[in-house]
Structures are given as structure tokens and as C-alpha cells.
Amino acid sequence: MAEVRERNSYGLYHLTDTIHYEYEYHHEGSRKRNKRSKDRFRDFLPATRGFMDDLTVTTSSHIQARWILSALEEVVTWARMKFKPRKSRSMILRKGQITTKFQLKIQGDEIPTIVDNPIKCLGKWFDDTLKDNASVKTVQTQVVEWLKKVDKSGLPGKFKAWIYQHGLLSRLTWLLMIYEMTATTVEAIERTINSHLRRWLGVPLSFTAIGLYSRSSQLQLPLTSTLEEYKVSKSKLVMTLRDSKDSKISKAGIQTRTGRKWSARTAVNQAESILHHKDIVGITCTGRQGLGMTHFQQWSKATPKEKSSMVQSEIRTVEEEQRRAKAVELSRQGAWMKWNLPERKITWAELWRMEPFRISFMLKSVYDTLPSPSNLHQWGLIEEPSCKLCGERGTMAHILSGCKVALTQGRYRWRHDKVLKHLAEILDIERRKKSHQKQRQSRSDSSEREIRDMQQSHNSTSSWTRAVNGT
């Protein structure tokens, strides 16, 4: 079998019929035009072999490959165009093994073999092994290098986390989708990413990954799990290949290999069965909401694009349920499961306004990783887990709001009282200013009143004097 891949052959669709005619001419040894050549060409060269300016030629022997290349050379030369052999690759298989015994040429230039010159297409490397083992190791190395570059950027930790979410993750997701990578390998990559995120956000190494990626916890960060994106992208790939409008793609039986720990096809089937079951159950009310308060998308009436998004959302929901199931097993960092409080979603705009120590304290307090006496004793740093003020067990809840001695001494109100004291001082100053102004105003009013009375008395006296003198 011989396969040739060429890139940048402009005007491909305009020349397809002519190329096929030349192929028929050399292959059948006849100069008569075949009336059904167009239909035969569609069977010979499916749509997947000619895309935009790329052309892939696959034949059963290297002789047939030379025939097609000669036909391509004649037609392209007639069109005053030229191939670029350095951007093309050839691969010849003989009895299942790659051989370099035969060479293929186009327009007098030799086409490089894939043995010595691997080629990259749409971000994926193709080599003579026809496997992704070396590429997977390269991806793991690239992730470590990317994280090191971000870590050495000198930016605050929250900005590094933003770079991961909006820069590194999108590039990594594409690589996870195009390569045959197992879920175990992706979990190892995510552990490396988690260690950097913990350091950037100022939380200890024992901080659970649930606190970084959970969408239903009491404190939700705007970060996305690499493993979750891997599962969603693989599921999307399965549905794209299975539901393709091209029958040659949908019936090709292409398998998306993800290892034995997790199967993309099984996950898609389970998500579709759940959505079918929701159609049977129908619209359900939650809390005090009435009928029609929420929109319910039915699986049976959804378009292919809507079905794909519904399956992806369902896979994310299943992943979140697994996180909650794991959080139940955590006695300390999963204590928030028992809280009856409203959820808080942290946005990037809120993170920009927060100081690094405040972000760190907020995460540690929710997931009980603050250096309380109880935690320090469990970590082996101190001998007694008791509170130094009252002698009771110094848990996080006790230190923050449960110590009676601290409550009596007013330590819990210290920050609040400081703010009130500052406000009281300002109010007292303003009150004195107002009272002083009132006193001055009252004095000025009284003096004006006295002057007015004196003028009135003087006027009355002078008028009486004139009246007496007149008489």
C-alpha cells in the first residue's frame, strides 16, 4: 500500500475530474472516455481524501501511486502551478512494514518519506510508528514547560491561574482530543497542574482538588478541570464521527480509544439514556417554583447541535456528582457538605479586587486547612490540640467563633469595634462642628435682635420728643 499526502495544491476541486480521467487512462490502458467516470471517482476518492487545498492519495501498490502522481503532475503543470514536495510526505507499506526501497517523485522532485521527516497537521504529529506514544510523552513535557514559563512570569498567583484557564487549558484540550490518550495519563497531567494552582492560590499541598473545580460547593472558583475537559472533548469527538452527515465517515467504525478506566462511547451512551429517561419523566418542579418557570429541553425534539451540547452538559454533571461523592468521604475538607448556607460563586472580577492573603484565607477557611491547633496537632507540628485560652479542642470553628474567653475579652468584635470607633470619632467631630455653628448662629441672631430693639426704642423716643416740642 502506498500513501501520499500533499498540501497547498491550489485548484484541487477544479482538477478532480481531469485527474480521474488520467488515472483511468493509465490504469485501464484505454484512451476512450468513460461516461461514468464522475461516479467512479466519487467511489475511488471519498470526500475525506480531498479537503480544501490538501490531497491524500492511497493506492494498493506503489505503481498505482506513480500513475496518479504522473497524472497530477501533468494536470498541475498544464495549469502552470507547482507542488511543494518538502511539504508532502510519502509512506509505503509492504507486508505491514514500512519500507524505503521505493521512492516517489512529483515534478522531478523526490517526496520525503515519513520515516525521516514526521509531519504535523492540525496540531498532530504523524511519524513512521503510526502511534501516539511518543506524542503523548511530548505533550506531558510541553505541559510542564508551559507551567514553568507561567510560574516564572513574575505575576501574582491569581493572574497565573487566569492564564491557565484562558490560555493553557484551551491549547491543552485540543491536544487531548486529537491524540489517543488514556484517562490515567490525563489524571497525571492534572495532578501536575493542581500542584501549581495550589501554590499560585496560596493553599497547602493537601488542599483537595474538589475545592479548585467543584461547581456545587459552598465556594466555587472559576477554574475548569483538565480531566473534565478531556472527557467532554472525547465525547464530542465520538458524537461528531458517529452522527456525521457523510455516510462514509459515520459507517467507517472509527473507534475513539481512551483506555480501560474510562470509555468515551460508554459515557455518551449513558448520557443519552439519562436524557431519554428525563423525557419520560417530564418537567419536575424544584422548591416553590411553579410550572413553566424553567425551560426544559426535550431530547426527542432537540437538533443534532443541541443534542451534542446536552450530552456534554450531562457528562459534566456526572463528573460533578463524582466530586460530591468524593467530598462525602472527606471528614475535614468535606465538612461543607453539612452546611445549610447559600453557595458563593467567585468571578474573575472579584478575584482581581482581592488580596492574595484574603484569597488564601477564604479557601483555607471553607475547606478547613487553616493552621488551627487541631490541624497542627494532626500534622505533627504541635503536641496538644487544645486552645491556649480556654483549654478546649482548638478546631477551626472554635478558634473563629466558639472560644468563650475570646468572646468575653471582645476579640471577635475587635475588628468590628475598631471600625465603629473610627466612625464614632468622625461623627463626634462633625457633631461638634454643627453645634459650634449653631452657637455662633444663635449668638449672631441674639445680637441682631438686640440692635433691632435698640433702634426701635430710639426711634420711639425721638418721635415722642418731636411730638412734645410740637405741642
Short mmCIF file of C-alpha atoms in Angstrom, two decimals:
data_model
loop_
_atom_site.label_atom_id
_atom_site.label_comp_id
_atom_site.label_asym_id
_atom_site.label_seq_id
_atom_site.Cartn_x
_atom_site.Cartn_y
_atom_site.Cartn_z
CA MET A 1 0.00 0.00 0.00
CA ALA A 2 1.27 3.43 -0.88
CA GLU A 3 0.00 6.71 0.54
CA VAL A 4 0.97 10.21 -0.45
CA ARG A 5 -0.19 13.36 1.31
CA GLU A 6 0.25 16.73 -0.36
CA ARG A 7 -0.52 20.18 0.95
CA ASN A 8 -1.07 23.54 -0.80
CA SER A 9 -2.22 22.14 -4.16
CA TYR A 10 -4.43 25.07 -5.21
CA GLY A 11 -7.36 24.49 -7.50
CA LEU A 12 -7.90 20.90 -6.37
CA TYR A 13 -11.63 20.68 -6.93
CA HIS A 14 -11.37 22.18 -10.40
CA LEU A 15 -8.97 19.42 -11.45
CA THR A 16 -10.55 16.36 -9.84
CA ASP A 17 -12.40 15.11 -12.93
CA THR A 18 -9.34 15.58 -15.13
CA ILE A 19 -7.14 13.77 -12.62
CA HIS A 20 -9.55 10.86 -12.50
CA TYR A 21 -9.61 10.66 -16.29
CA GLU A 22 -5.83 10.48 -16.40
CA TYR A 23 -5.88 7.77 -13.75
CA GLU A 24 -8.39 5.73 -15.74
CA TYR A 25 -6.26 6.21 -18.84
CA HIS A 26 -3.11 4.79 -17.25
CA HIS A 27 -4.83 2.15 -15.16
CA GLU A 28 -7.04 0.59 -17.84
CA GLY A 29 -4.76 1.24 -20.80
CA SER A 30 -7.59 2.73 -22.84
CA ARG A 31 -7.95 6.16 -24.47
CA LYS A 32 -11.75 6.04 -24.51
CA ARG A 33 -13.56 8.42 -22.22
CA ASN A 34 -15.60 6.69 -19.54
CA LYS A 35 -19.08 8.25 -19.29
CA ARG A 36 -19.45 7.17 -15.69
CA SER A 37 -16.04 8.38 -14.62
CA LYS A 38 -17.50 11.01 -12.32
CA ASP A 39 -19.48 8.44 -10.32
CA ARG A 40 -16.50 6.10 -10.19
CA PHE A 41 -14.29 8.93 -9.00
CA ARG A 42 -16.59 9.53 -6.06
CA ASP A 43 -16.20 5.90 -5.08
CA PHE A 44 -12.45 5.99 -5.62
CA LEU A 45 -11.73 9.28 -3.84
CA PRO A 46 -14.11 9.94 -0.92
CA ALA A 47 -14.63 13.41 0.45
CA THR A 48 -12.24 12.74 3.33
CA ARG A 49 -9.32 12.43 0.88
CA GLY A 50 -9.69 15.89 -0.61
CA PHE A 51 -10.15 18.79 1.79
CA MET A 52 -9.57 22.43 0.80
CA ASP A 53 -6.03 22.55 -0.61
CA ASP A 54 -4.92 19.16 0.81
CA LEU A 55 -4.89 15.90 -1.13
CA THR A 56 -4.31 12.38 0.18
CA VAL A 57 -3.69 9.55 -2.29
CA THR A 58 -3.96 5.95 -1.12
CA THR A 59 -3.35 3.04 -3.50
CA SER A 60 -2.78 -0.71 -3.24
CA SER A 61 0.69 -0.54 -4.82
CA HIS A 62 3.44 1.98 -5.41
CA ILE A 63 2.96 1.59 -9.18
CA GLN A 64 -0.58 2.93 -8.96
CA ALA A 65 0.71 5.76 -6.81
CA ARG A 66 3.17 6.69 -9.57
CA TRP A 67 0.34 6.69 -12.13
CA ILE A 68 -1.71 9.09 -10.04
CA LEU A 69 1.30 11.30 -9.35
CA SER A 70 2.11 11.47 -13.06
CA ALA A 71 -1.49 12.45 -13.80
CA LEU A 72 -1.35 15.09 -11.07
CA GLU A 73 1.96 16.36 -12.42
CA GLU A 74 0.62 16.69 -15.96
CA VAL A 75 -2.55 18.50 -14.93
CA VAL A 76 -0.88 20.82 -12.44
CA THR A 77 1.90 21.67 -14.91
CA TRP A 78 -0.73 22.43 -17.55
CA ALA A 79 -2.39 24.77 -15.03
CA ARG A 80 1.01 26.48 -14.51
CA MET A 81 1.14 25.51 -10.87
CA LYS A 82 3.77 23.72 -8.88
CA PHE A 83 3.71 21.28 -5.99
CA LYS A 84 5.85 21.70 -2.88
CA PRO A 85 7.42 18.29 -2.21
CA ARG A 86 9.03 19.50 1.01
CA LYS A 87 5.53 19.94 2.46
CA SER A 88 4.44 16.48 1.28
CA ARG A 89 5.12 13.06 2.79
CA SER A 90 5.07 9.53 1.41
CA MET A 91 4.73 6.20 3.18
CA ILE A 92 4.97 2.76 1.56
CA LEU A 93 3.94 -0.37 3.47
CA ARG A 94 4.99 -3.86 2.43
CA LYS A 95 3.65 -6.82 4.40
CA GLY A 96 2.70 -4.49 7.23
CA GLN A 97 6.15 -2.92 7.50
CA ILE A 98 7.31 0.48 6.29
CA THR A 99 9.87 0.24 3.51
CA THR A 100 12.09 2.88 1.94
CA LYS A 101 13.05 0.74 -1.05
CA PHE A 102 10.76 2.63 -3.41
CA GLN A 103 10.83 6.36 -3.97
CA LEU A 104 8.01 8.58 -5.22
CA LYS A 105 8.57 11.80 -7.16
CA ILE A 106 6.43 14.73 -8.23
CA GLN A 107 7.53 17.21 -10.91
CA GLY A 108 11.03 15.78 -10.78
CA ASP A 109 11.48 16.26 -7.01
CA GLU A 110 11.56 13.38 -4.57
CA ILE A 111 8.78 13.29 -1.97
CA PRO A 112 10.26 12.93 1.55
CA THR A 113 9.28 9.81 3.45
CA ILE A 114 7.55 9.97 6.80
CA VAL A 115 10.34 7.82 8.28
CA ASP A 116 12.90 10.60 8.29
CA ASN A 117 10.54 13.57 8.20
CA PRO A 118 7.49 13.43 10.50
CA ILE A 119 4.74 15.84 9.52
CA LYS A 120 2.42 18.00 11.60
CA CYS A 121 -1.19 18.53 10.53
CA LEU A 122 -3.80 20.40 12.59
CA GLY A 123 -1.52 20.25 15.61
CA LYS A 124 -0.95 16.48 15.42
CA TRP A 125 2.35 14.85 14.56
CA PHE A 126 2.47 11.82 12.26
CA ASP A 127 5.55 9.58 12.20
CA ASP A 128 6.53 6.14 10.93
CA THR A 129 5.30 4.36 14.08
CA LEU A 130 1.67 5.32 13.28
CA LYS A 131 1.12 5.57 17.05
CA ASP A 132 0.74 8.40 19.53
CA ASN A 133 3.02 7.09 22.29
CA ALA A 134 5.87 9.49 21.55
CA SER A 135 3.46 12.38 21.02
CA VAL A 136 1.75 11.74 24.37
CA LYS A 137 5.10 11.97 26.16
CA THR A 138 5.82 15.15 24.24
CA VAL A 139 2.51 16.63 25.41
CA GLN A 140 3.36 15.81 29.03
CA THR A 141 6.72 17.54 28.63
CA GLN A 142 5.08 20.56 26.98
CA VAL A 143 2.63 20.95 29.86
CA VAL A 144 5.49 21.04 32.37
CA GLU A 145 7.35 23.61 30.27
CA TRP A 146 4.23 25.79 29.90
CA LEU A 147 3.64 25.73 33.65
CA LYS A 148 7.26 26.66 34.33
CA LYS A 149 7.04 29.62 31.97
CA VAL A 150 3.87 30.86 33.65
CA ASP A 151 5.41 30.31 37.08
CA LYS A 152 8.49 32.36 36.17
CA SER A 153 6.47 35.23 34.71
CA GLY A 154 6.60 37.19 37.97
CA LEU A 155 2.84 37.83 38.00
CA PRO A 156 0.64 37.41 41.10
CA GLY A 157 -0.85 33.98 41.64
CA LYS A 158 -4.38 34.92 40.59
CA PHE A 159 -3.09 36.16 37.22
CA LYS A 160 -1.22 32.89 36.71
CA ALA A 161 -4.43 30.98 37.41
CA TRP A 162 -6.19 33.17 34.82
CA ILE A 163 -3.51 32.33 32.25
CA TYR A 164 -4.08 28.63 32.90
CA GLN A 165 -7.85 28.94 32.49
CA HIS A 166 -7.91 31.10 29.35
CA GLY A 167 -4.62 30.25 27.67
CA LEU A 168 -3.06 26.96 28.61
CA LEU A 169 -6.25 24.92 29.02
CA SER A 170 -7.61 25.68 25.54
CA ARG A 171 -4.35 24.62 23.87
CA LEU A 172 -4.13 21.52 26.00
CA THR A 173 -7.75 20.49 25.33
CA TRP A 174 -7.13 20.29 21.59
CA LEU A 175 -4.08 18.06 22.10
CA LEU A 176 -6.05 15.81 24.45
CA MET A 177 -8.74 15.36 21.81
CA ILE A 178 -6.60 14.60 18.74
CA TYR A 179 -4.22 12.15 20.43
CA GLU A 180 -5.14 8.69 21.70
CA MET A 181 -4.53 9.42 25.36
CA THR A 182 -5.80 7.40 28.31
CA ALA A 183 -7.66 8.86 31.27
CA THR A 184 -4.83 7.76 33.59
CA THR A 185 -2.35 9.88 31.64
CA VAL A 186 -4.65 12.89 31.79
CA GLU A 187 -5.04 12.42 35.54
CA ALA A 188 -1.25 12.57 35.88
CA ILE A 189 -1.21 15.81 33.86
CA GLU A 190 -3.96 17.25 36.05
CA ARG A 191 -2.02 16.42 39.22
CA THR A 192 0.89 18.46 37.89
CA ILE A 193 -1.44 21.36 37.11
CA ASN A 194 -3.10 21.12 40.54
CA SER A 195 0.21 21.45 42.35
CA HIS A 196 0.91 24.72 40.52
CA LEU A 197 -2.61 26.06 41.09
CA ARG A 198 -2.34 25.35 44.83
CA ARG A 199 0.92 27.27 45.04
CA TRP A 200 -0.46 30.17 42.99
CA LEU A 201 -3.59 30.47 45.15
CA GLY A 202 -1.67 30.13 48.43
CA VAL A 203 -3.21 26.89 49.70
CA PRO A 204 -1.32 23.88 51.10
CA LEU A 205 -0.41 20.80 49.08
CA SER A 206 -3.03 18.77 50.96
CA PHE A 207 -5.79 21.03 49.61
CA THR A 208 -8.28 18.85 47.74
CA ALA A 209 -8.82 19.32 44.01
CA ILE A 210 -12.57 19.47 44.71
CA GLY A 211 -12.06 22.98 46.06
CA LEU A 212 -10.49 24.05 42.77
CA TYR A 213 -13.02 22.69 40.28
CA SER A 214 -16.30 22.00 42.08
CA ARG A 215 -19.45 23.63 40.65
CA SER A 216 -21.75 22.82 43.58
CA SER A 217 -19.64 23.52 46.67
CA GLN A 218 -20.11 26.42 49.07
CA LEU A 219 -17.22 28.30 47.44
CA GLN A 220 -16.86 27.93 43.66
CA LEU A 221 -13.80 29.14 41.77
CA PRO A 222 -13.86 29.98 38.02
CA LEU A 223 -11.48 27.13 37.17
CA THR A 224 -12.11 24.08 34.97
CA SER A 225 -10.72 20.59 35.43
CA THR A 226 -8.41 19.24 32.73
CA LEU A 227 -9.86 15.75 33.16
CA GLU A 228 -13.39 17.10 32.74
CA GLU A 229 -12.45 18.91 29.53
CA TYR A 230 -10.76 15.74 28.28
CA LYS A 231 -13.91 13.68 28.80
CA VAL A 232 -16.14 16.31 27.22
CA SER A 233 -13.89 16.69 24.16
CA LYS A 234 -13.62 12.93 23.62
CA SER A 235 -17.39 12.55 23.93
CA LYS A 236 -17.87 15.36 21.44
CA LEU A 237 -15.48 13.59 19.06
CA VAL A 238 -17.45 10.35 19.36
CA MET A 239 -20.72 12.09 18.50
CA THR A 240 -19.14 14.05 15.64
CA LEU A 241 -17.86 10.88 13.96
CA ARG A 242 -20.95 8.80 14.69
CA ASP A 243 -23.52 11.41 13.63
CA SER A 244 -21.63 12.73 10.61
CA LYS A 245 -23.75 13.52 7.54
CA ASP A 246 -21.16 11.76 5.39
CA SER A 247 -22.11 8.07 5.42
CA LYS A 248 -18.52 7.04 4.71
CA ILE A 249 -17.45 8.62 7.98
CA SER A 250 -20.40 7.54 10.12
CA LYS A 251 -20.18 3.92 8.84
CA ALA A 252 -16.40 3.67 8.96
CA GLY A 253 -16.46 2.31 12.51
CA ILE A 254 -13.85 4.75 13.82
CA GLN A 255 -13.05 4.00 17.46
CA THR A 256 -12.07 6.64 19.99
CA ARG A 257 -9.61 4.90 22.29
CA THR A 258 -9.44 6.28 25.83
CA GLY A 259 -8.12 3.29 27.78
CA ARG A 260 -9.87 0.81 30.07
CA LYS A 261 -10.54 3.13 33.00
CA TRP A 262 -12.99 5.33 31.12
CA SER A 263 -14.68 4.87 27.74
CA ALA A 264 -15.96 7.82 25.74
CA ARG A 265 -18.51 5.74 23.82
CA THR A 266 -19.89 4.24 27.04
CA ALA A 267 -20.13 7.70 28.61
CA VAL A 268 -22.05 9.01 25.59
CA ASN A 269 -24.47 6.07 25.70
CA GLN A 270 -25.08 6.57 29.42
CA ALA A 271 -25.67 10.30 28.95
CA GLU A 272 -28.14 9.65 26.14
CA SER A 273 -30.02 7.08 28.22
CA ILE A 274 -30.27 9.60 31.09
CA LEU A 275 -31.63 12.23 28.72
CA HIS A 276 -34.15 9.72 27.31
CA HIS A 277 -35.28 8.97 30.86
CA LYS A 278 -35.71 12.69 31.57
CA ASP A 279 -38.00 12.89 28.56
CA ILE A 280 -40.14 10.12 30.04
CA VAL A 281 -40.26 11.74 33.49
CA GLY A 282 -41.07 15.15 32.04
CA ILE A 283 -40.91 18.56 33.72
CA THR A 284 -40.46 18.46 37.50
CA CYS A 285 -40.79 21.31 39.99
CA THR A 286 -37.95 22.29 42.28
CA GLY A 287 -38.74 24.02 45.56
CA ARG A 288 -41.58 26.52 45.32
CA GLN A 289 -41.25 27.10 41.60
CA GLY A 290 -44.42 26.77 39.59
CA LEU A 291 -44.95 25.02 36.29
CA GLY A 292 -43.29 26.77 33.38
CA MET A 293 -40.76 28.70 35.48
CA THR A 294 -37.81 26.85 33.94
CA HIS A 295 -37.10 25.83 30.34
CA PHE A 296 -36.94 22.10 29.70
CA GLN A 297 -35.17 20.94 26.53
CA GLN A 298 -36.58 17.62 25.33
CA TRP A 299 -34.15 15.14 23.84
CA SER A 300 -36.62 13.93 21.22
CA LYS A 301 -37.19 17.46 19.86
CA ALA A 302 -33.59 18.67 20.00
CA THR A 303 -31.46 19.34 16.94
CA PRO A 304 -28.14 17.48 16.46
CA LYS A 305 -26.24 20.51 17.74
CA GLU A 306 -28.49 20.77 20.80
CA LYS A 307 -28.12 17.04 21.45
CA SER A 308 -24.36 17.37 21.42
CA SER A 309 -24.46 20.21 23.95
CA MET A 310 -26.95 18.29 26.12
CA VAL A 311 -24.68 15.23 26.20
CA GLN A 312 -21.69 17.39 27.11
CA SER A 313 -23.65 19.04 29.93
CA GLU A 314 -24.73 15.64 31.21
CA ILE A 315 -21.14 14.39 31.24
CA ARG A 316 -20.14 17.47 33.24
CA THR A 317 -22.99 16.74 35.66
CA VAL A 318 -21.79 13.16 36.12
CA GLU A 319 -18.27 14.42 36.77
CA GLU A 320 -19.60 16.86 39.39
CA GLU A 321 -21.54 14.06 41.08
CA GLN A 322 -18.31 12.09 41.36
CA ARG A 323 -16.67 15.07 43.05
CA ARG A 324 -19.50 15.32 45.56
CA ALA A 325 -19.30 11.59 46.25
CA LYS A 326 -15.60 12.00 46.97
CA ALA A 327 -16.25 15.06 49.16
CA VAL A 328 -18.55 12.99 51.39
CA GLU A 329 -15.60 10.73 52.21
CA LEU A 330 -13.51 13.68 53.44
CA SER A 331 -14.17 14.31 57.13
CA ARG A 332 -12.46 17.72 57.34
CA GLN A 333 -12.29 19.20 53.84
CA GLY A 334 -15.75 17.84 53.09
CA ALA A 335 -17.46 19.32 56.15
CA TRP A 336 -19.11 21.98 53.96
CA MET A 337 -21.50 19.26 52.74
CA LYS A 338 -23.35 19.65 56.07
CA TRP A 339 -23.67 23.43 55.87
CA ASN A 340 -27.07 24.90 55.16
CA LEU A 341 -25.80 28.09 53.54
CA PRO A 342 -26.20 29.69 50.10
CA GLU A 343 -23.49 28.97 47.57
CA ARG A 344 -20.98 31.63 46.62
CA LYS A 345 -19.57 31.81 43.11
CA ILE A 346 -16.33 33.72 42.81
CA THR A 347 -15.84 35.52 39.49
CA TRP A 348 -12.62 36.78 37.99
CA ALA A 349 -13.73 40.36 38.62
CA GLU A 350 -13.97 39.59 42.34
CA LEU A 351 -10.58 37.87 42.34
CA TRP A 352 -8.96 40.95 40.80
CA ARG A 353 -10.13 43.05 43.77
CA MET A 354 -8.99 40.54 46.42
CA GLU A 355 -5.59 40.48 48.03
CA PRO A 356 -3.63 37.20 47.78
CA PHE A 357 -3.83 36.58 51.54
CA ARG A 358 -7.58 37.09 51.51
CA ILE A 359 -8.00 34.52 48.71
CA SER A 360 -5.82 32.08 50.60
CA PHE A 361 -7.69 32.58 53.88
CA MET A 362 -11.07 32.25 52.17
CA LEU A 363 -10.18 28.89 50.60
CA LYS A 364 -8.50 27.55 53.73
CA SER A 365 -11.41 28.50 55.99
CA VAL A 366 -14.03 26.79 53.81
CA TYR A 367 -12.05 23.56 53.44
CA ASP A 368 -10.61 23.54 57.00
CA THR A 369 -6.93 23.76 56.13
CA LEU A 370 -6.09 26.74 58.36
CA PRO A 371 -3.26 26.24 60.89
CA SER A 372 -5.59 25.72 63.86
CA PRO A 373 -4.27 23.82 66.93
CA SER A 374 -6.30 20.77 65.91
CA ASN A 375 -4.85 20.71 62.39
CA LEU A 376 -1.33 21.43 63.62
CA HIS A 377 -1.61 18.51 66.03
CA GLN A 378 -2.84 16.22 63.26
CA TRP A 379 0.04 17.33 61.03
CA GLY A 380 2.50 16.52 63.81
CA LEU A 381 3.69 20.08 64.39
CA ILE A 382 2.48 20.53 68.00
CA GLU A 383 1.79 18.14 70.86
CA GLU A 384 -1.54 19.43 72.21
CA PRO A 385 -4.59 20.26 70.06
CA SER A 386 -6.19 22.38 72.80
CA CYS A 387 -6.98 26.09 72.69
CA LYS A 388 -4.47 28.24 74.60
CA LEU A 389 -7.18 30.48 76.05
CA CYS A 390 -9.86 28.10 77.29
CA GLY A 391 -8.25 24.65 77.04
CA GLU A 392 -10.92 23.14 74.77
CA ARG A 393 -10.11 21.42 71.48
CA GLY A 394 -8.89 24.10 69.09
CA THR A 395 -10.77 23.34 65.91
CA MET A 396 -11.22 25.93 63.19
CA ALA A 397 -14.82 26.62 64.22
CA HIS A 398 -13.75 27.01 67.85
CA ILE A 399 -10.94 29.44 67.03
CA LEU A 400 -13.01 31.56 64.66
CA SER A 401 -16.25 31.83 66.63
CA GLY A 402 -16.51 29.38 69.55
CA CYS A 403 -13.98 30.37 72.23
CA LYS A 404 -15.77 31.79 75.30
CA VAL A 405 -12.68 33.55 76.63
CA ALA A 406 -12.11 35.30 73.32
CA LEU A 407 -15.77 36.28 73.24
CA THR A 408 -15.59 37.71 76.78
CA GLN A 409 -12.45 39.67 76.01
CA GLY A 410 -14.05 41.10 72.89
CA ARG A 411 -11.57 39.59 70.47
CA TYR A 412 -14.27 38.56 68.00
CA ARG A 413 -15.55 42.14 68.00
CA TRP A 414 -12.14 43.79 67.80
CA ARG A 415 -12.19 44.48 64.05
CA HIS A 416 -15.85 45.48 64.19
CA ASP A 417 -15.25 47.75 67.19
CA LYS A 418 -12.27 49.39 65.50
CA VAL A 419 -14.44 50.30 62.55
CA LEU A 420 -17.20 51.59 64.82
CA LYS A 421 -14.67 53.59 66.85
CA HIS A 422 -13.38 55.27 63.72
CA LEU A 423 -16.93 56.05 62.62
CA ALA A 424 -17.77 57.37 66.09
CA GLU A 425 -14.78 59.72 66.06
CA ILE A 426 -15.79 61.14 62.70
CA LEU A 427 -19.40 61.56 63.84
CA ASP A 428 -18.28 63.30 67.04
CA ILE A 429 -16.12 65.74 65.09
CA GLU A 430 -18.96 66.53 62.73
CA ARG A 431 -21.36 66.90 65.68
CA ARG A 432 -19.05 69.42 67.35
CA LYS A 433 -18.74 71.37 64.14
CA LYS A 434 -22.50 71.54 63.82
CA SER A 435 -23.00 72.55 67.47
CA HIS A 436 -20.34 75.25 67.19
CA GLN A 437 -22.01 76.61 64.08
CA LYS A 438 -25.37 76.62 65.85
CA GLN A 439 -23.89 78.52 68.80
CA ARG A 440 -22.37 81.13 66.53
CA GLN A 441 -25.62 81.40 64.64
CA SER A 442 -27.62 81.83 67.85
CA ARG A 443 -25.18 84.49 69.11
CA SER A 444 -25.38 86.41 65.86
CA ASP A 445 -29.17 86.17 65.93
CA SER A 446 -29.35 87.47 69.53
CA SER A 447 -27.00 90.38 68.78
CA GLU A 448 -29.02 91.32 65.73
CA ARG A 449 -32.19 91.17 67.81
CA GLU A 450 -30.68 93.49 70.47
CA ILE A 451 -29.58 96.00 67.83
CA ARG A 452 -33.01 95.93 66.27
CA ASP A 453 -34.67 96.50 69.67
CA MET A 454 -32.34 99.41 70.44
CA GLN A 455 -33.12 101.01 67.10
CA GLN A 456 -36.83 100.62 67.68
CA SER A 457 -36.60 102.16 71.18
CA HIS A 458 -34.52 105.08 69.88
CA ASN A 459 -37.00 105.74 67.09
CA SER A 460 -39.94 105.72 69.52
CA THR A 461 -38.11 108.14 71.89
CA SER A 462 -37.26 110.60 69.13
CA SER A 463 -40.83 110.58 67.81
CA TRP A 464 -42.20 111.29 71.34
CA THR A 465 -39.74 114.19 71.75
CA ARG A 466 -40.81 115.77 68.46
CA ALA A 467 -44.45 115.39 69.42
CA VAL A 468 -43.90 117.18 72.77
CA ASN A 469 -41.95 120.01 71.18
CA GLY A 470 -44.62 120.47 68.57
CA THR A 471 -47.29 120.90 71.12
#
